mmCIF file with all atom_site columns, C-alpha atoms in Angstrom:
data_model
loop_
_atom_site.group_PDB
_atom_site.id
_atom_site.type_symbol
_atom_site.label_atom_id
_atom_site.label_alt_id
_atom_site.label_comp_id
_atom_site.label_asym_id
_atom_site.label_entity_id
_atom_site.label_seq_id
_atom_site.pdbx_PDB_ins_code
_atom_site.Cartn_x
_atom_site.Cartn_y
_atom_site.Cartn_z
_atom_site.occupancy
_atom_site.B_iso_or_equiv
_atom_site.pdbx_formal_charge
_atom_site.auth_seq_id
_atom_site.auth_comp_id
_atom_site.auth_asym_id
_atom_site.auth_atom_id
_atom_site.pdbx_PDB_model_num
ATOM 1   C CA . ILE A 1 1   ? 144.541 -113.870 31.397  1.00 95.00 ? 982  ILE A CA 1
ATOM 2   C CA . LYS A 1 2   ? 143.537 -115.348 28.054  1.00 97.00 ? 983  LYS A CA 1
ATOM 3   C CA . VAL A 1 3   ? 139.968 -114.962 26.821  1.00 97.00 ? 984  VAL A CA 1
ATOM 4   C CA . GLU A 1 4   ? 138.752 -117.400 24.171  1.00 98.00 ? 985  GLU A CA 1
ATOM 5   C CA . ASP A 1 5   ? 135.538 -118.157 22.308  1.00 98.00 ? 986  ASP A CA 1
ATOM 6   C CA . MET A 1 6   ? 133.954 -121.620 22.263  1.00 98.00 ? 987  MET A CA 1
ATOM 7   C CA . LEU A 1 7   ? 136.217 -122.663 19.377  1.00 97.00 ? 988  LEU A CA 1
ATOM 8   C CA . GLY A 1 8   ? 139.371 -121.858 21.323  1.00 97.00 ? 989  GLY A CA 1
ATOM 9   C CA . ARG A 1 9   ? 140.238 -118.646 19.467  1.00 97.00 ? 990  ARG A CA 1
ATOM 10  C CA . GLY A 1 10  ? 141.499 -115.600 21.309  1.00 97.00 ? 991  GLY A CA 1
ATOM 11  C CA . VAL A 1 11  ? 139.010 -112.727 21.470  1.00 97.00 ? 992  VAL A CA 1
ATOM 12  C CA . GLU A 1 12  ? 140.236 -109.171 20.993  1.00 97.00 ? 993  GLU A CA 1
ATOM 13  C CA . GLY A 1 13  ? 138.799 -106.143 22.751  1.00 96.00 ? 994  GLY A CA 1
ATOM 14  C CA . VAL A 1 14  ? 137.350 -107.902 25.796  1.00 97.00 ? 995  VAL A CA 1
ATOM 15  C CA . ASP A 1 15  ? 137.041 -105.669 28.870  1.00 98.00 ? 996  ASP A CA 1
ATOM 16  C CA . VAL A 1 16  ? 138.744 -107.469 31.780  1.00 97.00 ? 997  VAL A CA 1
ATOM 17  C CA . ILE A 1 17  ? 138.347 -106.289 35.391  1.00 97.00 ? 998  ILE A CA 1
ATOM 18  C CA . VAL A 1 18  ? 140.003 -107.795 38.481  1.00 96.00 ? 999  VAL A CA 1
ATOM 19  C CA . TYR A 1 19  ? 138.677 -106.816 41.917  1.00 95.00 ? 1000 TYR A CA 1
ATOM 20  C CA . ASP A 1 20  ? 138.465 -108.046 45.504  1.00 94.00 ? 1001 ASP A CA 1
ATOM 21  C CA . LYS A 1 21  ? 135.533 -110.451 45.656  1.00 94.00 ? 1002 LYS A CA 1
ATOM 22  C CA . TYR A 1 22  ? 134.508 -109.275 49.127  1.00 93.00 ? 1003 TYR A CA 1
ATOM 23  C CA . ASN A 1 23  ? 135.067 -105.597 48.385  1.00 92.00 ? 1004 ASN A CA 1
ATOM 24  C CA . VAL A 1 24  ? 133.927 -105.036 44.813  1.00 91.00 ? 1005 VAL A CA 1
ATOM 25  C CA . SER A 1 25  ? 134.824 -101.347 44.947  1.00 93.00 ? 1006 SER A CA 1
ATOM 26  C CA . ASP A 1 26  ? 138.480 -102.372 45.345  1.00 93.00 ? 1007 ASP A CA 1
ATOM 27  C CA . ILE A 1 27  ? 139.360 -102.662 41.661  1.00 95.00 ? 1008 ILE A CA 1
ATOM 28  C CA . LEU A 1 28  ? 142.856 -104.114 41.372  1.00 94.00 ? 1009 LEU A CA 1
ATOM 29  C CA . ASN A 1 29  ? 143.304 -103.514 37.655  1.00 95.00 ? 1010 ASN A CA 1
ATOM 30  C CA . ARG A 1 30  ? 141.422 -103.222 34.385  1.00 96.00 ? 1011 ARG A CA 1
ATOM 31  C CA . SER A 1 31  ? 142.374 -103.499 30.714  1.00 97.00 ? 1012 SER A CA 1
ATOM 32  C CA . SER A 1 32  ? 141.369 -104.955 27.318  1.00 97.00 ? 1013 SER A CA 1
ATOM 33  C CA . THR A 1 33  ? 142.612 -108.071 25.548  1.00 97.00 ? 1014 THR A CA 1
ATOM 34  C CA . SER A 1 34  ? 145.063 -107.937 22.640  1.00 97.00 ? 1015 SER A CA 1
ATOM 35  C CA . PRO A 1 35  ? 144.345 -109.407 19.163  1.00 96.00 ? 1016 PRO A CA 1
ATOM 36  C CA . SER A 1 36  ? 145.485 -112.791 20.535  1.00 97.00 ? 1017 SER A CA 1
ATOM 37  C CA . GLY A 1 37  ? 142.978 -112.557 23.417  1.00 97.00 ? 1018 GLY A CA 1
ATOM 38  C CA . ASP A 1 38  ? 145.652 -112.018 26.070  1.00 97.00 ? 1019 ASP A CA 1
ATOM 39  C CA . VAL A 1 39  ? 145.972 -109.368 28.753  1.00 96.00 ? 1020 VAL A CA 1
ATOM 40  C CA . THR A 1 40  ? 148.303 -108.996 31.729  1.00 94.00 ? 1021 THR A CA 1
ATOM 41  C CA . LEU A 1 41  ? 146.967 -107.262 34.824  1.00 92.00 ? 1022 LEU A CA 1
ATOM 42  C CA . SER A 1 42  ? 149.454 -106.427 37.564  1.00 90.00 ? 1023 SER A CA 1
ATOM 43  C CA . PHE A 1 43  ? 148.557 -105.633 41.179  1.00 86.00 ? 1024 PHE A CA 1
ATOM 44  C CA . TYR A 1 44  ? 149.930 -106.210 44.677  1.00 82.00 ? 1025 TYR A CA 1
ATOM 45  C CA . ARG A 1 45  ? 148.411 -106.933 48.031  1.00 80.00 ? 1026 ARG A CA 1
ATOM 46  C CA . SER A 1 46  ? 150.261 -107.899 51.193  1.00 81.00 ? 1027 SER A CA 1
ATOM 47  C CA . LYS A 1 47  ? 147.695 -110.478 52.265  1.00 84.00 ? 1028 LYS A CA 1
ATOM 48  C CA . PRO A 1 48  ? 145.884 -113.476 50.790  1.00 86.00 ? 1029 PRO A CA 1
ATOM 49  C CA . LEU A 1 49  ? 142.689 -112.597 48.994  1.00 88.00 ? 1030 LEU A CA 1
ATOM 50  C CA . THR A 1 50  ? 140.034 -113.913 46.670  1.00 92.00 ? 1031 THR A CA 1
ATOM 51  C CA . VAL A 1 51  ? 139.685 -111.989 43.445  1.00 92.00 ? 1032 VAL A CA 1
ATOM 52  C CA . GLU A 1 52  ? 136.961 -112.048 40.849  1.00 95.00 ? 1033 GLU A CA 1
ATOM 53  C CA . ILE A 1 53  ? 137.772 -111.703 37.177  1.00 96.00 ? 1034 ILE A CA 1
ATOM 54  C CA . ARG A 1 54  ? 134.935 -110.213 35.178  1.00 97.00 ? 1035 ARG A CA 1
ATOM 55  C CA . VAL A 1 55  ? 135.139 -110.266 31.379  1.00 97.00 ? 1036 VAL A CA 1
ATOM 56  C CA . ASN A 1 56  ? 132.700 -108.317 29.215  1.00 97.00 ? 1037 ASN A CA 1
ATOM 57  C CA . TYR A 1 57  ? 132.321 -108.420 25.445  1.00 98.00 ? 1038 TYR A CA 1
ATOM 58  C CA . THR A 1 58  ? 129.788 -106.976 23.019  1.00 97.00 ? 1039 THR A CA 1
ATOM 59  C CA . THR A 1 59  ? 129.190 -108.861 19.779  1.00 96.00 ? 1040 THR A CA 1
ATOM 60  C CA . GLU A 1 60  ? 128.916 -107.297 16.348  1.00 94.00 ? 1041 GLU A CA 1
ATOM 61  C CA . ASP A 1 61  ? 125.150 -107.601 16.818  1.00 92.00 ? 1042 ASP A CA 1
ATOM 62  C CA . GLY A 1 62  ? 125.264 -105.508 20.003  1.00 93.00 ? 1043 GLY A CA 1
ATOM 63  C CA . MET A 1 63  ? 124.637 -108.435 22.346  1.00 95.00 ? 1044 MET A CA 1
ATOM 64  C CA . PRO A 1 64  ? 126.549 -108.412 25.663  1.00 97.00 ? 1045 PRO A CA 1
ATOM 65  C CA . VAL A 1 65  ? 128.404 -111.569 26.714  1.00 97.00 ? 1046 VAL A CA 1
ATOM 66  C CA . GLU A 1 66  ? 129.880 -111.882 30.205  1.00 97.00 ? 1047 GLU A CA 1
ATOM 67  C CA . ASN A 1 67  ? 131.738 -114.386 32.334  1.00 97.00 ? 1048 ASN A CA 1
ATOM 68  C CA . ILE A 1 68  ? 132.916 -114.163 35.949  1.00 96.00 ? 1049 ILE A CA 1
ATOM 69  C CA . THR A 1 69  ? 135.371 -116.449 37.692  1.00 95.00 ? 1050 THR A CA 1
ATOM 70  C CA . SER A 1 70  ? 136.930 -116.414 41.174  1.00 93.00 ? 1051 SER A CA 1
ATOM 71  C CA . VAL A 1 71  ? 140.561 -117.086 42.042  1.00 90.00 ? 1052 VAL A CA 1
ATOM 72  C CA . ASP A 1 72  ? 141.916 -117.689 45.536  1.00 90.00 ? 1053 ASP A CA 1
ATOM 73  C CA . LEU A 1 73  ? 145.395 -116.169 45.912  1.00 85.00 ? 1054 LEU A CA 1
ATOM 74  C CA . ASP A 1 74  ? 147.542 -116.996 48.911  1.00 83.00 ? 1055 ASP A CA 1
ATOM 75  C CA . ILE A 1 75  ? 150.545 -114.923 49.910  1.00 73.00 ? 1056 ILE A CA 1
ATOM 76  C CA . ASP A 1 76  ? 152.848 -116.882 47.581  1.00 74.00 ? 1057 ASP A CA 1
ATOM 77  C CA . ASP A 1 77  ? 150.492 -116.374 44.617  1.00 65.00 ? 1058 ASP A CA 1
ATOM 78  C CA . ILE A 1 78  ? 150.529 -112.639 45.217  1.00 63.00 ? 1059 ILE A CA 1
ATOM 79  C CA . ARG A 1 79  ? 154.285 -112.627 44.559  1.00 69.00 ? 1060 ARG A CA 1
ATOM 80  C CA . LYS A 1 80  ? 154.249 -114.541 41.257  1.00 76.00 ? 1061 LYS A CA 1
ATOM 81  C CA . THR A 1 81  ? 152.475 -114.662 37.926  1.00 82.00 ? 1062 THR A CA 1
ATOM 82  C CA . VAL A 1 82  ? 149.179 -116.543 37.910  1.00 85.00 ? 1063 VAL A CA 1
ATOM 83  C CA . SER A 1 83  ? 147.587 -117.552 34.586  1.00 89.00 ? 1064 SER A CA 1
ATOM 84  C CA . ARG A 1 84  ? 143.930 -118.152 33.840  1.00 92.00 ? 1065 ARG A CA 1
ATOM 85  C CA . GLU A 1 85  ? 141.930 -119.008 30.686  1.00 96.00 ? 1066 GLU A CA 1
ATOM 86  C CA . ILE A 1 86  ? 138.347 -117.793 30.451  1.00 97.00 ? 1067 ILE A CA 1
ATOM 87  C CA . GLU A 1 87  ? 135.835 -118.908 27.849  1.00 97.00 ? 1068 GLU A CA 1
ATOM 88  C CA . LEU A 1 88  ? 133.072 -116.683 26.533  1.00 98.00 ? 1069 LEU A CA 1
ATOM 89  C CA . ASP A 1 89  ? 129.822 -118.084 25.121  1.00 98.00 ? 1070 ASP A CA 1
ATOM 90  C CA . LEU A 1 90  ? 130.630 -117.062 21.543  1.00 98.00 ? 1071 LEU A CA 1
ATOM 91  C CA . ALA A 1 91  ? 129.860 -119.437 18.677  1.00 98.00 ? 1072 ALA A CA 1
ATOM 92  C CA . ASP A 1 92  ? 129.964 -119.465 14.865  1.00 98.00 ? 1073 ASP A CA 1
ATOM 93  C CA . LEU A 1 93  ? 127.097 -119.967 12.435  1.00 98.00 ? 1074 LEU A CA 1
ATOM 94  C CA . ARG A 1 94  ? 127.955 -121.489 9.056   1.00 98.00 ? 1075 ARG A CA 1
ATOM 95  C CA . VAL A 1 95  ? 125.208 -121.199 6.409   1.00 98.00 ? 1076 VAL A CA 1
ATOM 96  C CA . ILE A 1 96  ? 125.550 -123.427 3.335   1.00 98.00 ? 1077 ILE A CA 1
ATOM 97  C CA . ILE A 1 97  ? 123.431 -122.639 0.254   1.00 97.00 ? 1078 ILE A CA 1
ATOM 98  C CA . VAL A 1 98  ? 122.789 -125.460 -2.245  1.00 96.00 ? 1079 VAL A CA 1
ATOM 99  C CA . ASP A 1 99  ? 120.406 -126.225 -5.126  1.00 93.00 ? 1080 ASP A CA 1
ATOM 100 C CA . VAL A 1 100 ? 118.059 -129.225 -5.388  1.00 92.00 ? 1081 VAL A CA 1
ATOM 101 C CA . ASN A 1 101 ? 121.019 -131.371 -6.496  1.00 91.00 ? 1082 ASN A CA 1
ATOM 102 C CA . ASN A 1 102 ? 123.092 -130.297 -3.450  1.00 93.00 ? 1083 ASN A CA 1
ATOM 103 C CA . VAL A 1 103 ? 125.379 -128.235 -5.663  1.00 93.00 ? 1084 VAL A CA 1
ATOM 104 C CA . SER A 1 104 ? 126.827 -125.130 -4.000  1.00 94.00 ? 1085 SER A CA 1
ATOM 105 C CA . ILE A 1 105 ? 125.282 -121.776 -4.925  1.00 94.00 ? 1086 ILE A CA 1
ATOM 106 C CA . PRO A 1 106 ? 127.667 -118.787 -4.865  1.00 94.00 ? 1087 PRO A CA 1
ATOM 107 C CA . ASN A 1 107 ? 126.620 -115.116 -4.685  1.00 93.00 ? 1088 ASN A CA 1
ATOM 108 C CA . ALA A 1 108 ? 123.459 -115.722 -2.662  1.00 95.00 ? 1089 ALA A CA 1
ATOM 109 C CA . THR A 1 109 ? 122.729 -112.942 -0.177  1.00 97.00 ? 1090 THR A CA 1
ATOM 110 C CA . VAL A 1 110 ? 122.380 -114.198 3.406   1.00 98.00 ? 1091 VAL A CA 1
ATOM 111 C CA . LEU A 1 111 ? 120.844 -111.883 6.012   1.00 98.00 ? 1092 LEU A CA 1
ATOM 112 C CA . LEU A 1 112 ? 120.562 -112.493 9.756   1.00 97.00 ? 1093 LEU A CA 1
ATOM 113 C CA . TYR A 1 113 ? 117.685 -111.060 11.768  1.00 96.00 ? 1094 TYR A CA 1
ATOM 114 C CA . SER A 1 114 ? 117.226 -110.947 15.532  1.00 93.00 ? 1095 SER A CA 1
ATOM 115 C CA . GLY A 1 115 ? 114.061 -109.555 17.068  1.00 90.00 ? 1096 GLY A CA 1
ATOM 116 C CA . GLY A 1 116 ? 112.956 -108.360 13.650  1.00 91.00 ? 1097 GLY A CA 1
ATOM 117 C CA . GLU A 1 117 ? 116.110 -106.300 13.104  1.00 94.00 ? 1098 GLU A CA 1
ATOM 118 C CA . LEU A 1 118 ? 118.798 -106.960 10.505  1.00 96.00 ? 1099 LEU A CA 1
ATOM 119 C CA . THR A 1 119 ? 122.096 -107.525 12.328  1.00 95.00 ? 1100 THR A CA 1
ATOM 120 C CA . ARG A 1 120 ? 124.467 -109.054 9.762   1.00 96.00 ? 1101 ARG A CA 1
ATOM 121 C CA . SER A 1 121 ? 124.649 -109.856 6.050   1.00 96.00 ? 1102 SER A CA 1
ATOM 122 C CA . ASN A 1 122 ? 127.068 -111.366 3.567   1.00 97.00 ? 1103 ASN A CA 1
ATOM 123 C CA . GLU A 1 123 ? 127.215 -113.225 0.228   1.00 97.00 ? 1104 GLU A CA 1
ATOM 124 C CA . SER A 1 124 ? 127.951 -116.922 -0.175  1.00 97.00 ? 1105 SER A CA 1
ATOM 125 C CA . ASP A 1 125 ? 131.384 -117.787 -1.560  1.00 97.00 ? 1106 ASP A CA 1
ATOM 126 C CA . GLU A 1 126 ? 132.219 -120.215 -4.374  1.00 95.00 ? 1107 GLU A CA 1
ATOM 127 C CA . LEU A 1 127 ? 131.414 -123.086 -2.001  1.00 96.00 ? 1108 LEU A CA 1
ATOM 128 C CA . GLY A 1 128 ? 128.009 -121.610 -1.224  1.00 96.00 ? 1109 GLY A CA 1
ATOM 129 C CA . THR A 1 129 ? 129.126 -120.827 2.307   1.00 98.00 ? 1110 THR A CA 1
ATOM 130 C CA . VAL A 1 130 ? 128.760 -117.842 4.630   1.00 98.00 ? 1111 VAL A CA 1
ATOM 131 C CA . VAL A 1 131 ? 130.281 -117.898 8.129   1.00 98.00 ? 1112 VAL A CA 1
ATOM 132 C CA . PHE A 1 132 ? 129.143 -115.502 10.840  1.00 97.00 ? 1113 PHE A CA 1
ATOM 133 C CA . THR A 1 133 ? 131.642 -115.506 13.698  1.00 97.00 ? 1114 THR A CA 1
ATOM 134 C CA . ARG A 1 134 ? 131.465 -114.827 17.439  1.00 97.00 ? 1115 ARG A CA 1
ATOM 135 C CA . MET A 1 135 ? 127.727 -114.731 17.881  1.00 97.00 ? 1116 MET A CA 1
ATOM 136 C CA . LYS A 1 136 ? 126.091 -115.104 21.273  1.00 97.00 ? 1117 LYS A CA 1
ATOM 137 C CA . PHE A 1 137 ? 125.601 -118.783 22.074  1.00 97.00 ? 1118 PHE A CA 1
ATOM 138 C CA . ASN A 1 138 ? 122.119 -120.244 22.586  1.00 96.00 ? 1119 ASN A CA 1
ATOM 139 C CA . THR A 1 139 ? 120.326 -117.411 20.790  1.00 96.00 ? 1120 THR A CA 1
ATOM 140 C CA . SER A 1 140 ? 117.672 -117.681 18.083  1.00 96.00 ? 1121 SER A CA 1
ATOM 141 C CA . TRP A 1 141 ? 118.138 -116.217 14.615  1.00 97.00 ? 1122 TRP A CA 1
ATOM 142 C CA . GLU A 1 142 ? 116.107 -115.828 11.464  1.00 97.00 ? 1123 GLU A CA 1
ATOM 143 C CA . ILE A 1 143 ? 118.073 -116.490 8.283   1.00 98.00 ? 1124 ILE A CA 1
ATOM 144 C CA . HIS A 1 144 ? 116.900 -114.859 5.050   1.00 97.00 ? 1125 HIS A CA 1
ATOM 145 C CA . VAL A 1 145 ? 118.414 -116.039 1.759   1.00 97.00 ? 1126 VAL A CA 1
ATOM 146 C CA . VAL A 1 146 ? 117.928 -114.015 -1.425  1.00 95.00 ? 1127 VAL A CA 1
ATOM 147 C CA . PHE A 1 147 ? 119.134 -115.349 -4.773  1.00 94.00 ? 1128 PHE A CA 1
ATOM 148 C CA . TRP A 1 148 ? 118.696 -114.111 -8.339  1.00 87.00 ? 1129 TRP A CA 1
ATOM 149 C CA . PRO A 1 149 ? 119.118 -117.298 -10.414 1.00 79.00 ? 1130 PRO A CA 1
ATOM 150 C CA . PHE A 1 150 ? 119.694 -115.585 -13.768 1.00 71.00 ? 1131 PHE A CA 1
ATOM 151 C CA . GLU A 1 151 ? 119.667 -112.165 -15.338 1.00 65.00 ? 1132 GLU A CA 1
ATOM 152 C CA . GLY A 1 152 ? 116.256 -110.990 -16.439 1.00 60.00 ? 1133 GLY A CA 1
ATOM 153 C CA . LYS A 1 153 ? 114.179 -112.895 -13.869 1.00 61.00 ? 1134 LYS A CA 1
ATOM 154 C CA . LEU A 1 154 ? 111.513 -110.591 -12.484 1.00 70.00 ? 1135 LEU A CA 1
ATOM 155 C CA . GLU A 1 155 ? 111.921 -111.566 -8.837  1.00 82.00 ? 1136 GLU A CA 1
ATOM 156 C CA . PRO A 1 156 ? 114.462 -113.447 -6.701  1.00 88.00 ? 1137 PRO A CA 1
ATOM 157 C CA . ILE A 1 157 ? 114.121 -116.763 -4.958  1.00 91.00 ? 1138 ILE A CA 1
ATOM 158 C CA . TYR A 1 158 ? 113.549 -116.130 -1.252  1.00 92.00 ? 1139 TYR A CA 1
ATOM 159 C CA . GLU A 1 159 ? 113.959 -118.560 1.636   1.00 95.00 ? 1140 GLU A CA 1
ATOM 160 C CA . ILE A 1 160 ? 113.545 -118.038 5.406   1.00 96.00 ? 1141 ILE A CA 1
ATOM 161 C CA . ARG A 1 161 ? 114.830 -120.340 8.130   1.00 96.00 ? 1142 ARG A CA 1
ATOM 162 C CA . GLN A 1 162 ? 114.692 -120.205 11.944  1.00 96.00 ? 1143 GLN A CA 1
ATOM 163 C CA . VAL A 1 163 ? 117.778 -121.497 13.732  1.00 97.00 ? 1144 VAL A CA 1
ATOM 164 C CA . LEU A 1 164 ? 118.956 -121.858 17.333  1.00 97.00 ? 1145 LEU A CA 1
ATOM 165 C CA . LEU A 1 165 ? 122.695 -121.369 17.815  1.00 97.00 ? 1146 LEU A CA 1
ATOM 166 C CA . ASP A 1 166 ? 123.113 -124.369 20.116  1.00 97.00 ? 1147 ASP A CA 1
ATOM 167 C CA . SER A 1 167 ? 126.651 -125.543 19.287  1.00 97.00 ? 1148 SER A CA 1
ATOM 168 C CA . ALA A 1 168 ? 130.096 -123.971 19.038  1.00 98.00 ? 1149 ALA A CA 1
ATOM 169 C CA . LEU A 1 169 ? 129.952 -124.308 15.240  1.00 98.00 ? 1150 LEU A CA 1
ATOM 170 C CA . LYS A 1 170 ? 126.408 -124.527 13.939  1.00 97.00 ? 1151 LYS A CA 1
ATOM 171 C CA . ASN A 1 171 ? 126.045 -125.748 10.343  1.00 97.00 ? 1152 ASN A CA 1
ATOM 172 C CA . GLU A 1 172 ? 122.792 -124.858 8.626   1.00 97.00 ? 1153 GLU A CA 1
ATOM 173 C CA . THR A 1 173 ? 122.214 -126.060 5.056   1.00 97.00 ? 1154 THR A CA 1
ATOM 174 C CA . ILE A 1 174 ? 119.509 -124.278 3.068   1.00 97.00 ? 1155 ILE A CA 1
ATOM 175 C CA . LYS A 1 175 ? 118.325 -125.859 -0.168  1.00 96.00 ? 1156 LYS A CA 1
ATOM 176 C CA . LEU A 1 176 ? 116.892 -123.490 -2.776  1.00 94.00 ? 1157 LEU A CA 1
ATOM 177 C CA . PRO A 1 177 ? 114.437 -124.624 -5.493  1.00 90.00 ? 1158 PRO A CA 1
ATOM 178 C CA . VAL A 1 178 ? 117.058 -124.086 -8.190  1.00 84.00 ? 1159 VAL A CA 1
ATOM 179 C CA . THR A 1 179 ? 118.621 -126.440 -10.744 1.00 80.00 ? 1160 THR A CA 1
ATOM 180 C CA . ASP A 1 180 ? 120.563 -126.234 -14.003 1.00 74.00 ? 1161 ASP A CA 1
ATOM 181 C CA . MET A 1 181 ? 118.837 -126.348 -17.393 1.00 71.00 ? 1162 MET A CA 1
ATOM 182 C CA . TYR A 1 182 ? 120.699 -127.400 -20.522 1.00 70.00 ? 1163 TYR A CA 1
ATOM 183 C CA . ILE A 1 183 ? 119.436 -126.301 -23.943 1.00 73.00 ? 1164 ILE A CA 1
ATOM 184 C CA . HIS A 1 184 ? 120.687 -127.979 -27.129 1.00 69.00 ? 1165 HIS A CA 1
ATOM 185 C CA . VAL A 1 185 ? 119.960 -126.272 -30.448 1.00 74.00 ? 1166 VAL A CA 1
ATOM 186 C CA . LEU A 1 186 ? 119.986 -128.926 -33.178 1.00 71.00 ? 1167 LEU A CA 1
ATOM 187 C CA . SER A 1 187 ? 119.482 -129.220 -36.869 1.00 73.00 ? 1168 SER A CA 1
ATOM 188 C CA . MET A 1 188 ? 117.004 -131.831 -38.044 1.00 73.00 ? 1169 MET A CA 1
ATOM 189 C CA . ASP A 1 189 ? 119.878 -134.046 -39.152 1.00 71.00 ? 1170 ASP A CA 1
ATOM 190 C CA . GLN A 1 190 ? 121.496 -133.838 -35.735 1.00 67.00 ? 1171 GLN A CA 1
ATOM 191 C CA . TYR A 1 191 ? 118.203 -134.548 -34.030 1.00 67.00 ? 1172 TYR A CA 1
ATOM 192 C CA . ASN A 1 192 ? 117.869 -137.811 -35.930 1.00 71.00 ? 1173 ASN A CA 1
ATOM 193 C CA . MET A 1 193 ? 121.388 -138.936 -34.972 1.00 68.00 ? 1174 MET A CA 1
ATOM 194 C CA . LYS A 1 194 ? 122.158 -141.322 -32.145 1.00 67.00 ? 1175 LYS A CA 1
ATOM 195 C CA . ASP A 1 195 ? 123.115 -139.489 -28.940 1.00 65.00 ? 1176 ASP A CA 1
ATOM 196 C CA . TYR A 1 196 ? 121.806 -136.260 -30.450 1.00 55.00 ? 1177 TYR A CA 1
ATOM 197 C CA . TRP A 1 197 ? 122.066 -134.505 -27.087 1.00 54.00 ? 1178 TRP A CA 1
ATOM 198 C CA . LYS A 1 198 ? 125.874 -134.544 -27.412 1.00 57.00 ? 1179 LYS A CA 1
ATOM 199 C CA . ARG A 1 199 ? 125.687 -132.394 -30.506 1.00 57.00 ? 1180 ARG A CA 1
ATOM 200 C CA . GLY A 1 200 ? 124.541 -128.862 -31.217 1.00 60.00 ? 1181 GLY A CA 1
ATOM 201 C CA . LEU A 1 201 ? 124.761 -125.830 -33.433 1.00 56.00 ? 1182 LEU A CA 1
ATOM 202 C CA . PRO A 1 202 ? 127.468 -123.422 -32.204 1.00 62.00 ? 1183 PRO A CA 1
ATOM 203 C CA . GLY A 1 203 ? 126.730 -119.715 -32.089 1.00 53.00 ? 1184 GLY A CA 1
ATOM 204 C CA . SER A 1 204 ? 123.002 -120.101 -31.542 1.00 55.00 ? 1185 SER A CA 1
ATOM 205 C CA . VAL A 1 205 ? 121.281 -117.332 -29.600 1.00 55.00 ? 1186 VAL A CA 1
ATOM 206 C CA . ILE A 1 206 ? 119.021 -118.494 -26.770 1.00 53.00 ? 1187 ILE A CA 1
#
């Protein structure tokens, strides 16, 4: 049995149970998936039967995700290996932080809230991106972005966004009211020159 998320990646640590569909107390085997999302469950019965495979997973946020599938096994199937792939409703959320010019903003703090509780947090990388993996599909989240644009500013820039995780890879771009400011310190002679903005006094303290 191979258990995958919605992006086709194997999921580790999934609880997998196989039992007789018409006698649920008859548990044939139980184990957890490997880092590749695979698990082999061995059992034997001397008659055809229908089994149910129940897979259970709990996300980093504490949300349970489950899937159940049935497999009809005739007497020949009982005597050989049967393979199945099972998909769990687990999706990724990619948050992209940019300024008003659509330039990536690194080192912004991104926090995820569900039901008013903080569940995950991370900082944007050099591309302004934070990826939260294997979240429960079709759930609503509140994204909080906190960014200190420069040292000495009294308070950070704060942005809140509501998002529904409705695709296997949800991209959410958040634009902060931030831009670059260039300061040129000039002498009077430089100021009167053509293209004065290309010149400046080195070593000036701003």
